[in-house]
Short mmCIF file of C-alpha atoms and ligand atoms in Angstrom, two decimals:
data_model
loop_
_atom_site.label_atom_id
_atom_site.label_comp_id
_atom_site.label_asym_id
_atom_site.label_seq_id
_atom_site.Cartn_x
_atom_site.Cartn_y
_atom_site.Cartn_z
CA UNK A 1 49.50 -78.40 -44.07
CA UNK A 2 48.88 -75.14 -42.26
CA UNK A 3 52.54 -74.25 -41.69
CA UNK A 4 53.92 -71.20 -43.47
CA UNK A 5 57.56 -71.11 -44.53
CA UNK A 6 60.20 -68.40 -44.44
CA UNK A 7 63.45 -69.15 -46.28
CA UNK A 8 66.53 -67.19 -45.32
CA UNK A 9 69.53 -67.01 -47.63
CA UNK A 10 72.76 -65.06 -47.46
CA UNK A 11 74.49 -62.96 -50.06
CA UNK A 12 77.77 -61.13 -50.69
CA UNK A 13 79.79 -62.58 -47.80
CA UNK A 14 79.47 -65.15 -45.05
CA UNK A 15 79.33 -64.39 -41.33
CA UNK A 16 76.52 -61.87 -41.74
CA UNK A 17 74.62 -63.22 -38.78
CA UNK A 18 71.87 -64.89 -40.81
CA UNK A 19 71.36 -67.17 -37.85
CA UNK A 20 70.71 -64.25 -35.55
CA UNK A 21 68.35 -62.72 -38.11
CA UNK A 22 66.42 -66.00 -38.27
CA UNK A 23 66.44 -66.41 -34.50
CA UNK A 24 65.42 -62.79 -33.97
CA UNK A 25 62.58 -63.04 -36.47
CA UNK A 26 61.47 -66.21 -34.71
CA UNK A 27 61.28 -64.30 -31.44
CA UNK A 28 59.24 -61.52 -33.08
CA UNK A 29 56.72 -63.98 -34.53
CA UNK A 30 56.48 -65.79 -31.21
CA UNK A 31 55.91 -62.52 -29.42
CA UNK A 32 52.84 -62.14 -31.64
CA UNK A 33 51.48 -65.44 -30.41
CA UNK A 34 52.56 -67.54 -33.40
CA UNK A 35 54.22 -70.89 -32.83
CA UNK A 36 57.61 -71.05 -34.48
CA UNK A 37 60.33 -73.52 -35.29
CA UNK A 38 63.61 -72.93 -37.11
CA UNK A 39 65.82 -75.25 -39.07
CA UNK A 40 69.19 -74.91 -40.73
CA UNK A 41 70.33 -76.47 -43.98
CA UNK A 42 74.12 -76.74 -44.15
CA UNK A 43 75.68 -77.30 -47.57
CA UNK A 44 78.95 -78.87 -46.39
CA UNK A 45 79.59 -82.58 -46.95
CA UNK A 46 80.30 -83.56 -43.34
CA UNK A 47 77.38 -85.53 -41.95
CA UNK A 48 77.43 -83.22 -38.95
CA UNK A 49 79.87 -80.72 -37.44
CA UNK A 50 80.81 -83.25 -34.74
CA UNK A 51 83.98 -84.26 -36.55
CA UNK A 52 85.06 -80.72 -37.42
CA UNK A 53 87.78 -78.75 -35.73
CA UNK A 54 86.25 -75.88 -33.74
CA UNK A 55 88.53 -73.52 -35.67
CA UNK A 56 86.67 -74.53 -38.83
CA UNK A 57 83.22 -74.38 -37.51
CA UNK A 58 82.98 -72.93 -34.01
CA UNK A 59 81.20 -74.83 -31.30
CA UNK A 60 79.21 -78.00 -31.89
CA UNK A 61 75.77 -77.45 -30.41
CA UNK A 62 74.18 -80.54 -28.88
CA UNK A 63 70.42 -81.01 -28.91
CA UNK A 64 68.53 -82.95 -26.27
CA UNK A 65 67.96 -85.84 -28.68
CA UNK A 66 71.71 -86.15 -29.21
CA UNK A 67 72.24 -84.23 -32.45
CA UNK A 68 75.61 -82.59 -33.01
CA UNK A 69 74.47 -79.48 -34.80
CA UNK A 70 75.47 -76.10 -36.10
CA UNK A 71 75.94 -73.35 -33.54
CA UNK A 72 73.05 -71.43 -35.09
CA UNK A 73 70.73 -74.05 -33.61
CA UNK A 74 71.93 -72.72 -30.25
CA UNK A 75 70.91 -69.20 -31.24
CA UNK A 76 67.52 -70.52 -32.30
CA UNK A 77 66.92 -72.30 -29.01
CA UNK A 78 68.02 -69.29 -26.98
CA UNK A 79 65.93 -66.80 -28.94
CA UNK A 80 62.70 -68.73 -29.40
CA UNK A 81 63.03 -70.79 -26.23
CA UNK A 82 61.92 -74.04 -27.86
CA UNK A 83 63.66 -77.36 -27.57
CA UNK A 84 64.80 -78.28 -31.08
CA UNK A 85 65.81 -81.65 -32.44
CA UNK A 86 68.64 -83.00 -34.54
CA UNK A 87 66.18 -82.88 -37.43
CA UNK A 88 66.32 -79.10 -37.24
CA UNK A 89 69.76 -79.25 -38.87
CA UNK A 90 70.33 -81.09 -42.15
CA UNK A 91 73.62 -81.19 -44.03
CA UNK A 92 74.61 -82.21 -47.54
CA UNK A 93 76.41 -85.11 -45.89
CA UNK A 94 73.14 -86.41 -44.46
CA UNK A 95 71.15 -85.75 -47.61
CA UNK A 96 73.62 -87.48 -49.94
CA UNK A 97 74.10 -90.40 -47.50
CA UNK A 98 70.35 -90.98 -47.47
CA UNK A 99 70.07 -90.77 -51.26
CA UNK A 100 73.01 -93.11 -51.81
CA UNK A 101 71.72 -95.58 -49.23
CA UNK A 102 68.36 -95.66 -50.95
CA UNK A 103 70.05 -96.18 -54.29
CA UNK A 104 71.99 -99.18 -52.88
CA UNK A 105 68.73 -100.66 -51.68
CA UNK A 106 67.24 -100.36 -55.13
CA UNK A 107 64.89 -97.63 -54.00
CA UNK A 108 64.98 -95.74 -57.27
CA UNK A 109 63.64 -98.58 -59.40
CA UNK A 110 66.38 -98.49 -61.99
CA UNK A 111 66.29 -94.73 -62.46
CA UNK A 112 69.34 -92.52 -62.87
CA UNK A 113 69.86 -90.84 -59.51
CA UNK A 114 70.36 -87.10 -59.97
CA UNK A 115 70.72 -83.91 -57.98
CA UNK A 116 67.41 -82.79 -59.42
CA UNK A 117 65.01 -84.32 -58.49
CA UNK A 118 66.42 -86.89 -56.05
CA UNK A 119 68.70 -84.76 -53.90
CA UNK A 120 66.31 -81.82 -53.99
CA UNK A 121 63.39 -84.10 -53.09
CA UNK A 122 65.33 -85.39 -50.12
CA UNK A 123 65.96 -81.80 -48.98
CA UNK A 124 62.31 -80.85 -49.39
CA UNK A 125 61.09 -83.94 -47.61
CA UNK A 126 63.31 -83.15 -44.61
CA UNK A 127 61.98 -79.62 -44.37
CA UNK A 128 58.41 -80.84 -44.74
CA UNK A 129 58.98 -83.52 -42.11
CA UNK A 130 60.10 -80.90 -39.58
CA UNK A 131 56.94 -78.94 -40.38
CA UNK A 132 54.78 -82.05 -40.02
CA UNK A 133 56.36 -83.24 -36.77
CA UNK A 134 56.36 -79.89 -35.01
CA UNK A 135 53.35 -78.37 -36.78
CA UNK A 136 54.34 -74.74 -36.13
CA UNK A 137 52.46 -71.75 -37.51
CA UNK A 138 55.71 -70.67 -39.15
CA UNK A 139 58.83 -72.67 -39.97
CA UNK A 140 61.92 -70.58 -40.64
CA UNK A 141 64.50 -72.30 -42.84
CA UNK A 142 68.00 -70.87 -42.97
CA UNK A 143 70.26 -71.97 -45.81
CA UNK A 144 73.92 -71.92 -44.75
CA UNK A 145 76.64 -70.53 -46.98
CA UNK A 146 76.43 -67.72 -49.47
CA UNK A 147 74.54 -67.56 -52.75
CA UNK A 148 77.03 -68.42 -55.48
CA UNK A 149 78.67 -71.28 -53.55
CA UNK A 150 78.65 -74.42 -55.67
CA UNK A 151 77.48 -76.63 -52.82
CA UNK A 152 74.52 -74.36 -51.96
CA UNK A 153 72.87 -74.89 -55.34
CA UNK A 154 70.79 -78.01 -54.55
CA UNK A 155 69.46 -76.31 -51.43
CA UNK A 156 68.49 -73.16 -53.28
CA UNK A 157 66.85 -75.23 -55.99
CA UNK A 158 64.96 -77.15 -53.30
CA UNK A 159 63.64 -74.03 -51.63
CA UNK A 160 62.68 -72.62 -55.01
CA UNK A 161 60.58 -75.74 -55.57
CA UNK A 162 58.96 -75.34 -52.15
CA UNK A 163 56.82 -72.54 -53.52
CA UNK A 164 55.23 -75.06 -55.85
CA UNK A 165 55.01 -77.70 -53.13
CA UNK A 166 53.23 -75.64 -50.47
CA UNK A 167 51.87 -72.68 -52.39
CA UNK A 168 53.42 -69.29 -53.11
CA UNK A 169 51.09 -67.68 -50.57
CA UNK A 170 52.67 -69.78 -47.83
CA UNK A 171 56.28 -68.82 -48.53
CA UNK A 172 58.47 -65.80 -48.02
CA UNK A 173 62.07 -65.42 -49.09
CA UNK A 174 64.46 -63.26 -47.11
CA UNK A 175 67.89 -62.44 -48.47
CA UNK A 176 70.44 -61.17 -45.94
CA UNK A 177 73.22 -59.12 -47.53
CA UNK A 178 76.04 -56.77 -46.72
CA UNK A 179 75.97 -53.08 -47.54
CA UNK A 180 79.65 -52.15 -47.30
CA UNK A 181 80.83 -48.67 -46.39
CA UNK A 182 83.61 -47.32 -48.59
CA UNK A 183 85.37 -44.79 -46.44
CA UNK A 184 87.34 -43.19 -49.30
CA UNK A 185 84.07 -42.34 -51.00
CA UNK A 186 82.20 -41.82 -47.74
CA UNK A 187 79.43 -43.98 -49.14
CA UNK A 188 77.44 -47.13 -48.54
CA UNK A 189 77.36 -49.36 -51.60
CA UNK A 190 74.36 -51.30 -52.86
CA UNK A 191 75.96 -52.88 -55.90
CA UNK A 192 77.07 -56.14 -54.22
CA UNK A 193 73.48 -56.63 -53.10
CA UNK A 194 72.19 -56.05 -56.63
CA UNK A 195 74.61 -58.68 -57.92
CA UNK A 196 73.64 -61.11 -55.23
CA UNK A 197 69.95 -60.72 -56.02
CA UNK A 198 70.75 -61.17 -59.71
CA UNK A 199 72.38 -64.47 -58.78
CA UNK A 200 69.25 -65.45 -56.83
CA UNK A 201 67.07 -64.56 -59.82
CA UNK A 202 69.18 -66.71 -62.11
CA UNK A 203 68.32 -69.63 -59.85
CA UNK A 204 64.67 -68.68 -60.00
CA UNK A 205 64.20 -67.09 -56.59
CA UNK A 206 62.93 -63.55 -56.28
CA UNK A 207 63.60 -62.44 -52.70
CA UNK A 208 60.60 -60.79 -51.05
CA UNK A 209 62.58 -59.09 -48.34
CA UNK A 210 66.17 -57.90 -48.13
CA UNK A 211 67.85 -57.52 -44.78
CA UNK A 212 70.78 -55.13 -45.07
CA UNK A 213 73.60 -55.77 -42.67
CA UNK A 214 75.64 -52.65 -42.30
CA UNK A 215 77.92 -50.77 -39.99
CA UNK A 216 76.30 -47.45 -40.93
CA UNK A 217 72.73 -46.29 -41.16
CA UNK A 218 71.23 -47.46 -44.46
CA UNK A 219 69.44 -44.32 -45.58
CA UNK A 220 66.05 -44.27 -47.24
CA UNK A 221 67.74 -43.31 -50.54
CA UNK A 222 69.79 -46.47 -50.54
CA UNK A 223 66.91 -48.65 -49.43
CA UNK A 224 64.78 -47.21 -52.24
CA UNK A 225 67.56 -47.83 -54.72
CA UNK A 226 67.84 -51.44 -53.63
CA UNK A 227 64.07 -51.82 -53.83
CA UNK A 228 64.06 -50.44 -57.35
CA UNK A 229 66.92 -52.53 -58.68
CA UNK A 230 65.92 -55.72 -56.94
CA UNK A 231 62.13 -55.66 -57.54
CA UNK A 232 61.28 -55.31 -53.90
CA UNK A 233 58.67 -53.24 -52.14
CA UNK A 234 60.45 -50.32 -50.47
CA UNK A 235 59.32 -51.21 -46.96
CA UNK A 236 60.70 -54.73 -47.49
CA UNK A 237 64.28 -53.46 -47.50
CA UNK A 238 65.19 -53.69 -43.83
CA UNK A 239 68.19 -52.20 -42.12
CA UNK A 240 70.06 -54.43 -39.66
CA UNK A 241 72.92 -52.59 -38.00
CA UNK A 242 75.62 -54.03 -35.76
CA UNK A 243 74.31 -54.21 -32.21
CA UNK A 244 76.15 -54.01 -28.89
CA UNK A 245 74.45 -57.18 -27.79
CA UNK A 246 72.84 -60.00 -29.75
CA UNK A 247 69.75 -59.69 -27.64
CA UNK A 248 69.11 -56.19 -28.98
CA UNK A 249 68.75 -57.53 -32.52
CA UNK A 250 65.10 -58.62 -32.29
CA UNK A 251 64.12 -55.21 -30.93
CA UNK A 252 66.02 -53.47 -33.72
CA UNK A 253 64.42 -55.70 -36.37
CA UNK A 254 61.00 -55.02 -34.90
CA UNK A 255 61.58 -51.30 -35.05
CA UNK A 256 62.61 -51.60 -38.69
CA UNK A 257 59.46 -53.52 -39.52
CA UNK A 258 60.81 -56.96 -40.43
CA UNK A 259 58.11 -59.00 -38.73
CA UNK A 260 55.34 -56.82 -40.14
CA UNK A 261 56.39 -57.36 -43.73
CA UNK A 262 56.95 -61.09 -43.17
CA UNK A 263 53.45 -61.39 -41.77
CA UNK A 264 52.04 -59.49 -44.72
CA UNK A 265 53.88 -61.72 -47.20
CA UNK A 266 52.59 -64.83 -45.47
CA UNK A 267 49.04 -63.54 -45.31
CA UNK A 268 48.92 -63.92 -41.55
CA UNK A 269 46.90 -61.70 -39.28
CA UNK A 270 49.09 -59.01 -37.76
CA UNK A 271 49.02 -58.81 -34.01
CA UNK A 272 50.64 -56.47 -31.55
CA UNK A 273 53.85 -58.07 -30.33
CA UNK A 274 54.43 -58.47 -26.63
CA UNK A 275 58.13 -57.86 -26.18
CA UNK A 276 57.99 -56.85 -22.51
CA UNK A 277 60.01 -59.82 -21.28
CA UNK A 278 62.60 -59.46 -24.03
CA UNK A 279 62.99 -55.73 -23.39
CA UNK A 280 63.54 -56.53 -19.72
CA UNK A 281 66.43 -58.83 -20.66
CA UNK A 282 68.10 -56.10 -22.72
CA UNK A 283 67.44 -53.52 -20.02
CA UNK A 284 69.06 -55.68 -17.36
CA UNK A 285 71.98 -56.48 -19.59
CA UNK A 286 72.59 -52.77 -20.16
CA UNK A 287 72.41 -51.83 -16.50
CA UNK A 288 74.55 -54.09 -14.34
CA UNK A 289 75.30 -53.24 -10.71
CA UNK A 290 78.11 -55.71 -10.07
CA UNK A 291 81.21 -56.77 -11.94
CA UNK A 292 83.02 -60.09 -12.25
CA UNK A 293 86.04 -61.07 -14.27
CA UNK A 294 86.03 -64.68 -15.36
CA UNK A 295 88.86 -66.54 -17.04
CA UNK A 296 88.05 -69.11 -19.70
CA UNK A 297 91.09 -71.34 -19.90
CA UNK A 298 90.79 -73.19 -23.19
CA UNK A 299 92.69 -74.14 -26.28
CA UNK A 300 90.53 -72.49 -28.92
CA UNK A 301 90.50 -69.07 -27.30
CA UNK A 302 91.41 -67.18 -30.48
CA UNK A 303 88.06 -68.15 -31.93
CA UNK A 304 85.44 -67.13 -29.42
CA UNK A 305 82.74 -68.94 -31.41
CA UNK A 306 84.34 -72.19 -30.26
CA UNK A 307 82.87 -71.44 -26.82
CA UNK A 308 79.76 -69.60 -27.98
CA UNK A 309 77.18 -71.18 -25.69
CA UNK A 310 79.47 -70.79 -22.67
CA UNK A 311 79.88 -67.09 -23.42
CA UNK A 312 76.12 -66.71 -23.82
CA UNK A 313 75.49 -68.65 -20.60
CA UNK A 314 77.84 -66.32 -18.71
CA UNK A 315 75.89 -63.41 -20.18
CA UNK A 316 72.61 -64.94 -19.02
CA UNK A 317 74.06 -65.48 -15.56
CA UNK A 318 75.24 -61.87 -15.62
CA UNK A 319 71.75 -60.72 -16.52
CA UNK A 320 70.27 -62.80 -13.69
CA UNK A 321 72.81 -61.42 -11.19
CA UNK A 322 72.81 -57.87 -12.60
CA UNK A 323 76.51 -58.39 -13.13
CA UNK A 324 78.76 -57.32 -15.96
CA UNK A 325 80.80 -60.38 -16.78
CA UNK A 326 84.17 -59.54 -18.23
CA UNK A 327 85.71 -62.59 -19.90
CA UNK A 328 89.46 -63.01 -19.84
CA UNK A 329 90.51 -65.41 -22.56
CA UNK A 330 93.45 -67.48 -21.38
CA UNK A 331 95.22 -69.80 -23.80
CA UNK A 332 95.70 -73.04 -21.86
CA UNK A 333 99.03 -73.59 -23.57
CA UNK A 334 100.36 -70.40 -22.07
CA UNK A 335 99.59 -71.46 -18.51
CA UNK A 336 102.77 -72.79 -16.87
CA UNK A 337 104.00 -72.91 -13.28
CA UNK A 338 105.77 -69.61 -14.01
CA UNK A 339 102.83 -67.80 -15.61
CA UNK A 340 99.83 -69.20 -13.78
CA UNK A 341 99.53 -66.65 -11.01
CA UNK A 342 100.21 -63.75 -13.37
CA UNK A 343 97.50 -64.96 -15.68
CA UNK A 344 94.90 -65.80 -13.06
CA UNK A 345 95.50 -63.56 -10.03
CA UNK A 346 93.20 -60.82 -11.35
CA UNK A 347 90.14 -62.98 -12.02
CA UNK A 348 87.16 -63.74 -9.79
CA UNK A 349 86.27 -67.06 -11.34
CA UNK A 350 87.99 -69.71 -13.45
CA UNK A 351 86.15 -71.75 -16.06
CA UNK A 352 87.78 -74.68 -17.81
CA UNK A 353 85.63 -75.73 -20.78
CA UNK A 354 85.32 -78.99 -22.71
CA UNK A 355 87.63 -80.24 -25.39
CA UNK A 356 89.41 -83.20 -26.89
CA UNK A 357 93.03 -84.32 -27.05
CA UNK A 358 96.21 -83.47 -25.27
CA UNK A 359 97.08 -79.93 -26.30
CA UNK A 360 96.79 -77.47 -23.42
CA UNK A 361 95.93 -80.06 -20.79
CA UNK A 362 98.88 -79.23 -18.51
CA UNK A 363 97.76 -75.61 -18.47
CA UNK A 364 94.21 -76.62 -17.67
CA UNK A 365 95.41 -78.75 -14.78
CA UNK A 366 97.49 -75.87 -13.45
CA UNK A 367 94.48 -73.56 -13.69
CA UNK A 368 92.42 -76.05 -11.67
CA UNK A 369 95.16 -76.26 -9.05
CA UNK A 370 95.30 -72.48 -8.84
CA UNK A 371 91.53 -72.28 -8.32
CA UNK A 372 91.54 -75.06 -5.73
CA UNK A 373 94.42 -73.70 -3.67
CA UNK A 374 93.40 -70.05 -3.84
CA UNK A 375 89.69 -70.52 -3.21
CA UNK A 376 88.78 -68.99 -6.57
CA UNK A 377 85.29 -70.02 -7.77
CA UNK A 378 85.80 -72.80 -10.30
CA UNK A 379 83.58 -74.35 -12.94
CA UNK A 380 84.86 -77.30 -14.95
CA UNK A 381 82.81 -78.46 -17.91
CA UNK A 382 83.26 -81.92 -19.41
CA UNK A 383 87.01 -82.07 -20.10
CA UNK A 384 87.30 -79.28 -17.50
CA UNK A 385 85.64 -81.54 -14.92
CA UNK A 386 87.87 -84.42 -15.96
CA UNK A 387 90.96 -82.27 -15.45
CA UNK A 388 89.68 -81.22 -12.02
CA UNK A 389 89.56 -84.93 -11.17
CA UNK A 390 93.07 -85.50 -12.56
CA UNK A 391 94.46 -82.52 -10.64
CA UNK A 392 92.95 -83.78 -7.39
CA UNK A 393 94.25 -87.28 -8.02
CA UNK A 394 97.78 -86.05 -8.63
CA UNK A 395 98.14 -83.29 -6.07
CA UNK A 396 95.87 -84.35 -3.22
CA UNK A 397 95.63 -88.12 -3.50
CA UNK A 398 99.22 -88.31 -4.73
CA UNK A 399 98.33 -90.92 -7.32
CA UNK A 400 101.33 -91.31 -9.53
CA UNK A 401 100.90 -90.03 -13.13
CA UNK A 402 97.16 -89.97 -12.68
CA UNK A 403 95.51 -89.02 -15.98
CA UNK A 404 92.68 -89.60 -18.38
CA UNK A 405 93.24 -92.64 -20.55
CA UNK A 406 92.22 -90.43 -23.49
CA UNK A 407 95.74 -88.98 -23.48
CA UNK A 408 97.81 -91.45 -21.43
CA UNK A 409 96.82 -95.01 -22.17
CA UNK A 410 99.59 -96.42 -19.98
CA UNK A 411 98.93 -94.40 -16.85
CA UNK A 412 98.97 -96.52 -13.69
CA UNK A 413 96.05 -94.40 -12.44
CA UNK A 414 93.40 -93.85 -15.12
CA UNK A 415 91.08 -91.77 -12.95
CA UNK A 416 89.22 -90.84 -16.12
CA UNK A 417 88.57 -93.86 -18.26
CA UNK A 418 86.87 -94.88 -21.48
CA UNK A 419 83.21 -95.73 -21.01
CA UNK A 420 82.65 -99.44 -21.52
CA UNK A 421 80.33 -99.03 -24.49
CA UNK A 422 82.82 -96.70 -26.19
CA UNK A 423 85.61 -99.24 -26.62
CA UNK A 424 84.58 -100.11 -30.17
CA UNK A 425 83.86 -96.54 -31.19
CA UNK A 426 87.39 -95.26 -31.48
CA UNK A 427 87.63 -96.18 -35.16
CA UNK A 428 84.34 -94.63 -36.13
CA UNK A 429 84.43 -91.29 -34.44
CA UNK A 430 81.44 -89.57 -36.09
CA UNK A 431 78.30 -89.44 -33.96
CA UNK A 432 79.42 -92.16 -31.55
CA UNK A 433 80.08 -90.18 -28.36
CA UNK A 434 77.65 -90.33 -25.44
CA UNK A 435 75.37 -87.64 -26.80
CA UNK A 436 72.34 -85.71 -25.70
CA UNK A 437 70.09 -85.50 -22.67
CA UNK A 438 70.42 -87.93 -19.77
CA UNK A 439 69.11 -87.71 -16.26
CA UNK A 440 71.24 -87.09 -13.22
CA UNK A 441 70.33 -87.46 -9.57
CA UNK A 442 71.63 -84.83 -7.19
CA UNK A 443 72.81 -85.54 -3.68
CA UNK A 444 70.92 -84.10 -0.74
CA UNK A 445 72.90 -81.36 0.98
CA UNK A 446 75.13 -80.58 -2.01
CA UNK A 447 75.63 -77.15 -3.52
CA UNK A 448 74.20 -78.23 -6.87
CA UNK A 449 71.09 -79.62 -5.16
CA UNK A 450 70.57 -76.18 -3.70
CA UNK A 451 71.30 -74.38 -6.97
CA UNK A 452 68.91 -76.48 -9.05
CA UNK A 453 66.26 -76.63 -6.33
CA UNK A 454 65.30 -80.14 -7.43
CA UNK A 455 66.82 -83.58 -7.08
CA UNK A 456 66.62 -85.00 -10.60
CA UNK A 457 67.88 -83.00 -13.55
CA UNK A 458 68.38 -83.63 -17.25
CA UNK A 459 71.45 -82.30 -19.01
CA UNK A 460 73.09 -82.70 -22.41
CA UNK A 461 76.29 -84.64 -22.96
CA UNK A 462 79.07 -85.03 -25.48
CA UNK A 463 81.87 -87.23 -24.21
CA UNK A 464 83.52 -90.63 -24.44
CA UNK A 465 85.40 -90.78 -21.15
CA UNK A 466 84.08 -90.87 -17.61
CA UNK A 467 85.11 -90.78 -13.97
CA UNK A 468 86.59 -94.16 -13.00
CA UNK A 469 84.47 -95.54 -10.15
CA UNK A 470 87.37 -97.65 -8.85
CA UNK A 471 88.71 -94.44 -7.32
CA UNK A 472 85.43 -93.20 -5.96
CA UNK A 473 86.00 -94.02 -2.31
CA UNK A 474 89.42 -92.43 -2.27
CA UNK A 475 88.04 -89.22 -3.74
CA UNK A 476 85.08 -89.13 -1.36
CA UNK A 477 87.30 -89.73 1.67
CA UNK A 478 89.63 -86.92 0.67
CA UNK A 479 86.85 -84.39 0.09
CA UNK A 480 86.03 -84.50 -3.63
CA UNK A 481 82.44 -85.67 -3.68
CA UNK A 482 80.36 -87.17 -6.44
CA UNK A 483 77.19 -85.15 -5.95
CA UNK A 484 75.45 -85.93 -9.22
CA UNK A 485 75.08 -89.34 -10.74
CA UNK A 486 73.40 -91.04 -13.64
CA UNK A 487 71.69 -93.78 -11.69
CA UNK A 488 70.94 -96.13 -14.62
CA UNK A 489 74.61 -96.45 -15.50
CA UNK A 490 76.29 -95.45 -12.27
CA UNK A 491 78.14 -92.61 -14.03
CA UNK A 492 79.60 -89.72 -12.05
CA UNK A 493 78.10 -86.53 -13.47
CA UNK A 494 79.10 -83.83 -10.96
CA UNK A 495 81.97 -83.36 -8.52
CA UNK A 496 82.15 -80.82 -5.72
CA UNK A 497 85.05 -79.95 -3.50
CA UNK A 498 84.54 -79.87 0.25
CA UNK A 499 85.91 -76.84 2.09
CA UNK A 500 86.14 -74.68 -1.06
CA UNK A 501 83.78 -71.71 -1.47
CA UNK A 502 82.63 -72.75 -4.97
CA UNK A 503 84.23 -75.60 -6.90
CA UNK A 504 82.05 -77.62 -9.25
CA UNK A 505 82.87 -79.90 -12.14
CA UNK A 506 80.16 -81.22 -14.44
CA UNK A 507 80.55 -84.02 -16.97
CA UNK A 508 77.68 -82.60 -19.03
CA UNK A 509 77.33 -79.28 -20.87
CA UNK A 510 75.08 -76.93 -18.91
CA UNK A 511 75.72 -74.19 -21.49
CA UNK A 512 73.27 -75.77 -23.94
CA UNK A 513 70.32 -75.25 -21.62
CA UNK A 514 70.86 -71.68 -20.48
CA UNK A 515 68.42 -69.06 -21.78
CA UNK A 516 68.64 -65.26 -21.68
CA UNK A 517 65.58 -65.02 -19.46
CA UNK A 518 66.29 -68.23 -17.59
CA UNK A 519 69.97 -68.46 -16.70
CA UNK A 520 71.27 -71.92 -16.00
CA UNK A 521 71.47 -72.52 -12.23
CA UNK A 522 75.10 -73.65 -12.34
CA UNK A 523 76.23 -70.57 -14.31
CA UNK A 524 74.05 -68.35 -12.19
CA UNK A 525 75.65 -69.70 -8.99
CA UNK A 526 79.13 -69.43 -10.51
CA UNK A 527 78.75 -65.78 -11.52
CA UNK A 528 77.22 -64.96 -8.16
CA UNK A 529 80.18 -66.54 -6.36
CA UNK A 530 82.53 -64.60 -8.64
CA UNK A 531 81.00 -61.16 -8.15
CA UNK A 532 80.81 -61.73 -4.40
CA UNK A 533 84.48 -62.57 -4.37
CA UNK A 534 85.18 -59.45 -6.43
CA UNK A 535 83.33 -57.31 -3.93
CA UNK A 536 85.09 -58.76 -0.92
N1 LIG B 601 87.50 -85.51 -24.42
C1 LIG B 601 86.65 -85.79 -23.30
C2 LIG B 601 85.79 -87.03 -23.53
O1 LIG B 601 85.64 -87.45 -24.61
C3 LIG B 601 85.79 -84.58 -22.97
C4 LIG B 601 84.83 -84.23 -24.05
C5 LIG B 601 84.30 -82.84 -23.91
O2 LIG B 601 84.85 -82.01 -23.19
N2 LIG B 601 83.23 -82.53 -24.62
O3 LIG B 601 85.26 -87.55 -22.59
#
């Protein structure tokens, strides 16, 4: 195998942005002409994050092949601009399920099934399979969690063994740690990092490179101290400061020499990186000409990570429109007939994102109504589109108690209904939604047809309910048009409102396909409509 491997672990605390470090390094290697893929190993026991509350885990990122994956996979796709697969994210849940299934089938020939070697072999074989299938020059492997977590151990043991499996000269180990600043002492502290590396050594892994996350400049003195205590070459201790924007991180890491030392460790030829396009993104992001304030009306607004890809997509659309997008987080539960105009009268666009369950739905419906009646640009995504349909059914078509059967099974007007093939899935909720990329045909003359500039698109999905075609004619006649459709299954994918400046609801999740240098057409159109309204 020609692929080289970079393993990225985290120390001291979680939430250090290991994912961004991995994604940023991926971009730097790609900018040198190397092909790159990235995968994430998650130590939790869920099979995938699909069943987790967004407050636990942030957004669930959906891959084209229908994987419900960690949100870091979204960072990877956005930074290296490669389409990744569900195989790029493996969890303990998947690993143990596979091992136990094999055991039940007698696949271990009477042996005692153990964490080492059976679980670790399963982990290694998954990593190697990604390398074989994609055949990149470099495969970056991020291990979730923090060194010292009990559940991380099999993963760390597996990556330790990888050195033996593919050759030490083909592996590099990066440890991302925190260098805290103690204000009382006025000092940055390296001790937690020393302890974390000690922990790594006890497992048998000597990091080659340490990436120091810090709020303050990590001086040469401290970097030298870390190098000395942790057996690391001084230029392999890399500073990684907080950045104003995620997209500045690769440029910062380049300046601090991360890619150069990785390339040296892997024995690859060093090449001059071409970061022109990436610098242009950052430049545009820093210098907007227009402004738009956009409300996200959701139920997980306290945790912005729950809507990560939407936030990034708005950023991309801002970059494309040279617009500073100011997000106003609106808790759907706080939107009532009394508060709605106070909460939404100062915004130039209203976005209602996806979600599950009943909480906050009334507020979402009121937000839709406000957008529809006041000509505010509106984008509804998945559940947001479904609530746009419900609002129209109730307030324009006057359909009594119209609702989605997800929350009102007895409604006389289930304008959003369970998909036929989903009826048996309600008991087994993991991985059974309509997931991943499906095609959608756009209607001639529609706004989306114009935005996309093509008539067949492919978008990613994650839903169980759909627009009920029994009501289609009524909606069409009253001015809510189905302008995007999955032809194979006759599923409504996009609605547009006639006579409104910009009102679009999409059953799919456009946010998973937006890229910093290639904003998604729907988001781009939405932000454009919003800044134009602001300037009027
Ligand atoms: N709960 C809705 C459904 O299952 C919408 C899902 C979503 O917004 N991702 O269809």
